[in-house]
Amino acid sequence: SGYIPTAVKEAAGLSPQISEAVRHITWLSIERIFWPEETLPRQLVVIGYTDGFQVWDFSDPAASKELISKQDKAVLQARMLPCPLLPVDVAADVMGVACAPVMAYLHKSAPALVRLFSLKSHDDVHLLRLTEPAKSLQASRKFFAVGFAKSVELYDSLRFQVVFSVQCHGAMGPTYALGQRWLAYNIPPHEKSDGSWESQPRAGGGLSRQLKDGLQYLGQVGQRTLDQVLMPSPEASFVAPPSGVHGAVRSG
């Protein structure tokens, strides 16, 4: 909370002297996103409550301001979506751009329903009905990702249509990271020819080695998925993955 300006903490009920009154806070995140028609990203605080949510802009610490405050049901988690990158062949009235800025959030009572709230119209503009409760939300300027217990589902940021999904290692949860042109994620261990299983990352030196290997050798399946589904290119190349952490990426 030391990164949050005092003015925001006091207005949102986060000051230590009134700590007894902040038990109704259910979610808090600090986000850096691109705003419509602006070249520099904004610094935002998203706060979920048992009875609604708020979004604060503290790009200028000396003049923090509330962007939206809505009374609603208990919020499980929320994520501001950066203004999407608009391709030259797509009309500007596409939902992701026309409704921006948009916040994705989950009600505690309905974790399998992602609501997209437009700060422009002050209303929900789209619903994503999921097959199971969402565990996490991430966004880039091209994609919106929903993490489940054993998988990650990717949506495009313009129309919020499903692009593809990948399976993750359930024991570790949906460990993944989303970029503009890549998705890195953990996958289940593979059975070896002798019937044993490849080891997963562990604490200490083993973890460092597995992370290093995972970053150096990107997952073949995930890379092929991104290359062929999202950015088809005849020049794409693949590398074989080792055990441990795997990922997916396409450079260029």
Short mmCIF file of C-alpha atoms in Angstrom, two decimals:
data_model
loop_
_atom_site.label_atom_id
_atom_site.label_comp_id
_atom_site.label_asym_id
_atom_site.label_seq_id
_atom_site.Cartn_x
_atom_site.Cartn_y
_atom_site.Cartn_z
CA SER A 1 0.00 0.00 0.00
CA GLY A 2 3.03 2.29 0.17
CA TYR A 3 2.76 2.88 -3.58
CA ILE A 4 -0.76 4.30 -3.26
CA PRO A 5 -0.96 8.07 -2.72
CA THR A 6 -2.26 9.17 0.69
CA ALA A 7 -5.16 11.02 -0.94
CA VAL A 8 -6.37 7.81 -2.59
CA LYS A 9 -5.93 5.72 0.56
CA GLU A 10 -7.91 8.19 2.63
CA ALA A 11 -10.71 8.58 0.11
CA ALA A 12 -10.97 4.82 -0.51
CA GLY A 13 -10.76 3.87 3.15
CA LEU A 14 -7.25 2.46 3.13
CA SER A 15 -5.61 4.62 5.79
CA PRO A 16 -4.28 2.76 8.84
CA GLN A 17 -6.26 4.89 11.27
CA ILE A 18 -9.54 3.52 9.85
CA SER A 19 -8.32 -0.02 9.20
CA GLU A 20 -11.36 -1.47 10.97
CA ALA A 21 -13.56 -0.03 8.21
CA VAL A 22 -11.71 -1.62 5.29
CA ARG A 23 -12.73 -5.19 5.89
CA HIS A 24 -15.26 -4.75 3.10
CA ILE A 25 -12.41 -4.51 0.53
CA THR A 26 -12.26 -7.74 -1.50
CA TRP A 27 -9.79 -6.80 -4.25
CA LEU A 28 -7.05 -4.24 -4.84
CA SER A 29 -4.63 -3.95 -7.73
CA ILE A 30 -2.31 -1.30 -9.14
CA GLU A 31 -2.35 -1.19 -12.92
CA ARG A 32 -0.48 0.63 -15.66
CA ILE A 33 -2.54 0.77 -18.85
CA PHE A 34 -2.86 2.70 -22.09
CA TRP A 35 -5.90 5.00 -22.23
CA PRO A 36 -7.85 5.80 -25.42
CA GLU A 37 -6.21 8.50 -27.55
CA GLU A 38 -3.27 8.84 -25.14
CA THR A 39 0.34 7.91 -25.85
CA LEU A 40 1.50 7.53 -22.25
CA PRO A 41 0.07 4.87 -19.90
CA ARG A 42 -1.93 5.80 -16.82
CA GLN A 43 -1.35 4.57 -13.27
CA LEU A 44 -4.61 3.24 -11.82
CA VAL A 45 -5.84 1.67 -8.60
CA VAL A 46 -8.74 -0.80 -8.93
CA ILE A 47 -10.59 -1.55 -5.69
CA GLY A 48 -13.30 -4.17 -5.25
CA TYR A 49 -15.69 -4.13 -2.32
CA THR A 50 -18.37 -6.33 -0.85
CA ASP A 51 -20.83 -3.87 -2.37
CA GLY A 52 -19.22 -2.55 -5.58
CA PHE A 53 -15.98 -1.18 -7.01
CA GLN A 54 -13.92 1.95 -7.63
CA VAL A 55 -11.21 2.97 -10.09
CA TRP A 56 -8.77 5.73 -9.18
CA ASP A 57 -6.25 7.54 -11.38
CA PHE A 58 -3.03 8.52 -9.61
CA SER A 59 -0.89 9.29 -12.68
CA ASP A 60 -0.38 12.63 -10.94
CA PRO A 61 0.23 11.76 -7.26
CA ALA A 62 -0.59 15.33 -6.27
CA ALA A 63 -3.99 15.24 -7.97
CA SER A 64 -5.38 11.73 -7.63
CA LYS A 65 -8.96 11.42 -8.82
CA GLU A 66 -11.78 8.91 -8.81
CA LEU A 67 -12.75 7.73 -12.31
CA ILE A 68 -15.68 5.53 -11.41
CA SER A 69 -17.51 4.35 -8.31
CA LYS A 70 -20.35 1.87 -8.63
CA GLN A 71 -22.49 0.16 -6.03
CA ASP A 72 -22.86 -3.49 -6.96
CA LYS A 73 -22.53 -7.04 -5.63
CA ALA A 74 -19.36 -8.31 -3.98
CA VAL A 75 -16.41 -8.23 -6.40
CA LEU A 76 -14.14 -11.27 -6.51
CA GLN A 77 -11.47 -9.71 -8.74
CA ALA A 78 -11.12 -7.07 -11.45
CA ARG A 79 -8.73 -6.08 -14.23
CA MET A 80 -8.54 -2.88 -16.27
CA LEU A 81 -8.03 -3.61 -19.96
CA PRO A 82 -5.59 -1.43 -21.92
CA CYS A 83 -6.96 0.24 -25.02
CA PRO A 84 -6.61 -2.36 -27.83
CA LEU A 85 -4.30 -1.93 -30.78
CA LEU A 86 -6.55 -1.32 -33.80
CA PRO A 87 -5.47 -2.97 -37.07
CA VAL A 88 -5.76 -0.82 -40.19
CA ASP A 89 -8.40 -3.15 -41.67
CA VAL A 90 -10.73 -3.06 -38.63
CA ALA A 91 -13.39 -0.38 -38.09
CA ALA A 92 -13.03 1.90 -35.07
CA ASP A 93 -16.55 1.01 -33.87
CA VAL A 94 -15.48 -2.51 -32.85
CA MET A 95 -16.51 -3.17 -29.26
CA GLY A 96 -13.08 -3.28 -27.64
CA VAL A 97 -12.22 0.17 -28.99
CA ALA A 98 -15.65 1.85 -29.02
CA CYS A 99 -16.33 0.95 -25.38
CA ALA A 100 -12.82 1.65 -24.05
CA PRO A 101 -11.72 2.03 -21.37
CA VAL A 102 -13.10 -1.32 -20.19
CA MET A 103 -12.78 -3.17 -16.91
CA ALA A 104 -13.27 -6.95 -16.63
CA TYR A 105 -14.54 -8.16 -13.27
CA LEU A 106 -16.12 -11.13 -11.50
CA HIS A 107 -18.88 -11.17 -8.91
CA LYS A 108 -18.10 -13.36 -5.92
CA SER A 109 -21.49 -15.03 -6.42
CA ALA A 110 -20.86 -15.72 -10.14
CA PRO A 111 -17.15 -16.58 -10.74
CA ALA A 112 -17.96 -18.25 -14.08
CA LEU A 113 -19.27 -15.04 -15.62
CA VAL A 114 -16.82 -12.32 -16.69
CA ARG A 115 -18.48 -8.91 -16.93
CA LEU A 116 -17.00 -6.20 -19.14
CA PHE A 117 -17.76 -2.75 -17.77
CA SER A 118 -17.27 0.36 -19.91
CA LEU A 119 -16.06 3.43 -18.05
CA LYS A 120 -17.40 5.43 -20.99
CA SER A 121 -21.03 4.31 -20.71
CA HIS A 122 -20.88 3.38 -16.99
CA ASP A 123 -22.51 0.04 -17.70
CA ASP A 124 -21.74 -3.60 -18.52
CA VAL A 125 -21.35 -3.93 -22.29
CA HIS A 126 -20.57 -7.63 -22.66
CA LEU A 127 -20.65 -10.93 -20.75
CA LEU A 128 -18.29 -13.87 -21.15
CA ARG A 129 -20.02 -17.05 -19.96
CA LEU A 130 -17.42 -19.57 -18.85
CA THR A 131 -17.67 -23.31 -18.35
CA GLU A 132 -15.99 -23.16 -14.92
CA PRO A 133 -15.02 -20.53 -12.33
CA ALA A 134 -12.25 -18.17 -13.38
CA LYS A 135 -9.15 -18.10 -11.18
CA SER A 136 -7.35 -15.12 -12.72
CA LEU A 137 -7.63 -12.41 -15.38
CA GLN A 138 -4.85 -10.86 -17.47
CA ALA A 139 -4.87 -8.48 -20.43
CA SER A 140 -2.60 -6.97 -23.06
CA ARG A 141 -3.39 -4.61 -25.92
CA LYS A 142 -4.13 -7.58 -28.19
CA PHE A 143 -5.50 -10.32 -25.96
CA PHE A 144 -7.57 -11.00 -22.85
CA ALA A 145 -6.77 -14.16 -20.88
CA VAL A 146 -8.83 -16.08 -18.34
CA GLY A 147 -7.05 -18.58 -16.13
CA PHE A 148 -8.90 -21.65 -14.87
CA ALA A 149 -7.80 -24.43 -12.50
CA LYS A 150 -6.07 -26.40 -15.26
CA SER A 151 -6.14 -24.22 -18.37
CA VAL A 152 -5.89 -20.74 -19.84
CA GLU A 153 -8.35 -19.40 -22.42
CA LEU A 154 -7.37 -16.56 -24.73
CA TYR A 155 -9.75 -13.99 -26.27
CA ASP A 156 -9.04 -11.24 -28.78
CA SER A 157 -9.25 -7.75 -27.29
CA LEU A 158 -11.41 -6.28 -30.06
CA ARG A 159 -14.48 -8.56 -30.13
CA PHE A 160 -13.71 -10.81 -27.14
CA GLN A 161 -14.06 -13.96 -29.19
CA VAL A 162 -12.27 -17.14 -28.13
CA VAL A 163 -8.94 -17.59 -29.93
CA PHE A 164 -7.71 -20.81 -28.32
CA SER A 165 -7.03 -22.47 -24.95
CA VAL A 166 -4.02 -24.31 -23.49
CA GLN A 167 -3.77 -26.89 -20.72
CA CYS A 168 -1.74 -26.03 -17.63
CA HIS A 169 -0.34 -28.09 -14.77
CA GLY A 170 -3.31 -28.34 -12.40
CA ALA A 171 -1.23 -28.97 -9.27
CA MET A 172 0.45 -25.60 -9.72
CA GLY A 173 -2.62 -23.70 -10.85
CA PRO A 174 -2.87 -21.47 -13.93
CA THR A 175 0.67 -20.09 -13.89
CA TYR A 176 0.99 -17.94 -16.98
CA ALA A 177 2.02 -14.54 -18.34
CA LEU A 178 0.50 -12.66 -21.26
CA GLY A 179 2.26 -10.25 -23.63
CA GLN A 180 1.37 -8.46 -26.85
CA ARG A 181 2.47 -11.37 -29.04
CA TRP A 182 3.10 -14.24 -26.63
CA LEU A 183 1.66 -16.40 -23.88
CA ALA A 184 3.95 -18.24 -21.45
CA TYR A 185 2.45 -21.00 -19.31
CA ASN A 186 3.26 -24.11 -17.26
CA ILE A 187 2.26 -27.52 -18.59
CA PRO A 188 1.73 -30.97 -16.99
CA PRO A 189 4.77 -33.25 -16.55
CA HIS A 190 5.38 -35.82 -19.30
CA GLU A 191 5.75 -39.53 -18.69
CA LYS A 192 9.13 -40.95 -19.73
CA SER A 193 9.66 -44.24 -21.55
CA ASP A 194 10.65 -45.97 -18.30
CA GLY A 195 7.34 -45.05 -16.69
CA SER A 196 8.73 -42.27 -14.50
CA TRP A 197 7.67 -38.64 -14.70
CA GLU A 198 9.72 -35.59 -15.53
CA SER A 199 10.34 -33.47 -12.47
CA GLN A 200 8.66 -30.11 -11.97
CA PRO A 201 10.39 -26.95 -10.70
CA ARG A 202 11.24 -27.00 -6.97
CA ALA A 203 12.52 -24.45 -4.54
CA GLY A 204 16.21 -23.57 -4.43
CA GLY A 205 18.74 -24.22 -7.17
CA GLY A 206 16.44 -26.65 -8.95
CA LEU A 207 13.89 -23.93 -9.50
CA SER A 208 16.46 -21.53 -10.96
CA ARG A 209 17.71 -24.19 -13.36
CA GLN A 210 14.19 -25.16 -14.47
CA LEU A 211 13.20 -21.52 -15.00
CA LYS A 212 16.36 -20.90 -16.99
CA ASP A 213 15.73 -23.95 -19.15
CA GLY A 214 12.07 -23.04 -19.55
CA LEU A 215 12.93 -19.57 -20.75
CA GLN A 216 15.66 -20.80 -23.06
CA TYR A 217 13.64 -23.60 -24.66
CA LEU A 218 10.10 -22.44 -25.37
CA GLY A 219 7.30 -24.97 -25.52
CA GLN A 220 6.83 -26.37 -29.00
CA VAL A 221 3.10 -26.93 -28.68
CA GLY A 222 2.40 -23.46 -27.35
CA GLN A 223 4.65 -21.80 -29.90
CA ARG A 224 3.01 -23.64 -32.77
CA THR A 225 -0.40 -22.61 -31.42
CA LEU A 226 0.50 -18.93 -31.42
CA ASP A 227 2.32 -19.04 -34.74
CA GLN A 228 -0.34 -20.93 -36.67
CA VAL A 229 -3.50 -19.60 -35.04
CA LEU A 230 -2.61 -16.01 -34.23
CA MET A 231 0.25 -14.96 -36.49
CA PRO A 232 0.60 -17.51 -39.31
CA SER A 233 4.00 -17.29 -40.93
CA PRO A 234 5.81 -19.72 -43.24
CA GLU A 235 9.07 -18.68 -41.62
CA ALA A 236 8.08 -19.78 -38.11
CA SER A 237 10.48 -22.24 -36.46
CA PHE A 238 10.11 -24.44 -33.41
CA VAL A 239 12.36 -25.88 -30.76
CA ALA A 240 11.89 -28.98 -28.63
CA PRO A 241 10.92 -28.30 -25.00
CA PRO A 242 12.71 -29.69 -21.95
CA SER A 243 11.11 -30.65 -18.66
CA GLY A 244 9.86 -28.02 -16.22
CA VAL A 245 8.46 -24.63 -17.11
CA HIS A 246 7.41 -24.21 -20.73
CA GLY A 247 6.15 -21.23 -22.66
CA ALA A 248 4.94 -19.90 -25.92
CA VAL A 249 6.27 -16.95 -27.87
CA ARG A 250 6.77 -15.54 -31.30
CA SER A 251 9.18 -12.69 -31.83
CA GLY A 252 9.14 -10.12 -34.56
#
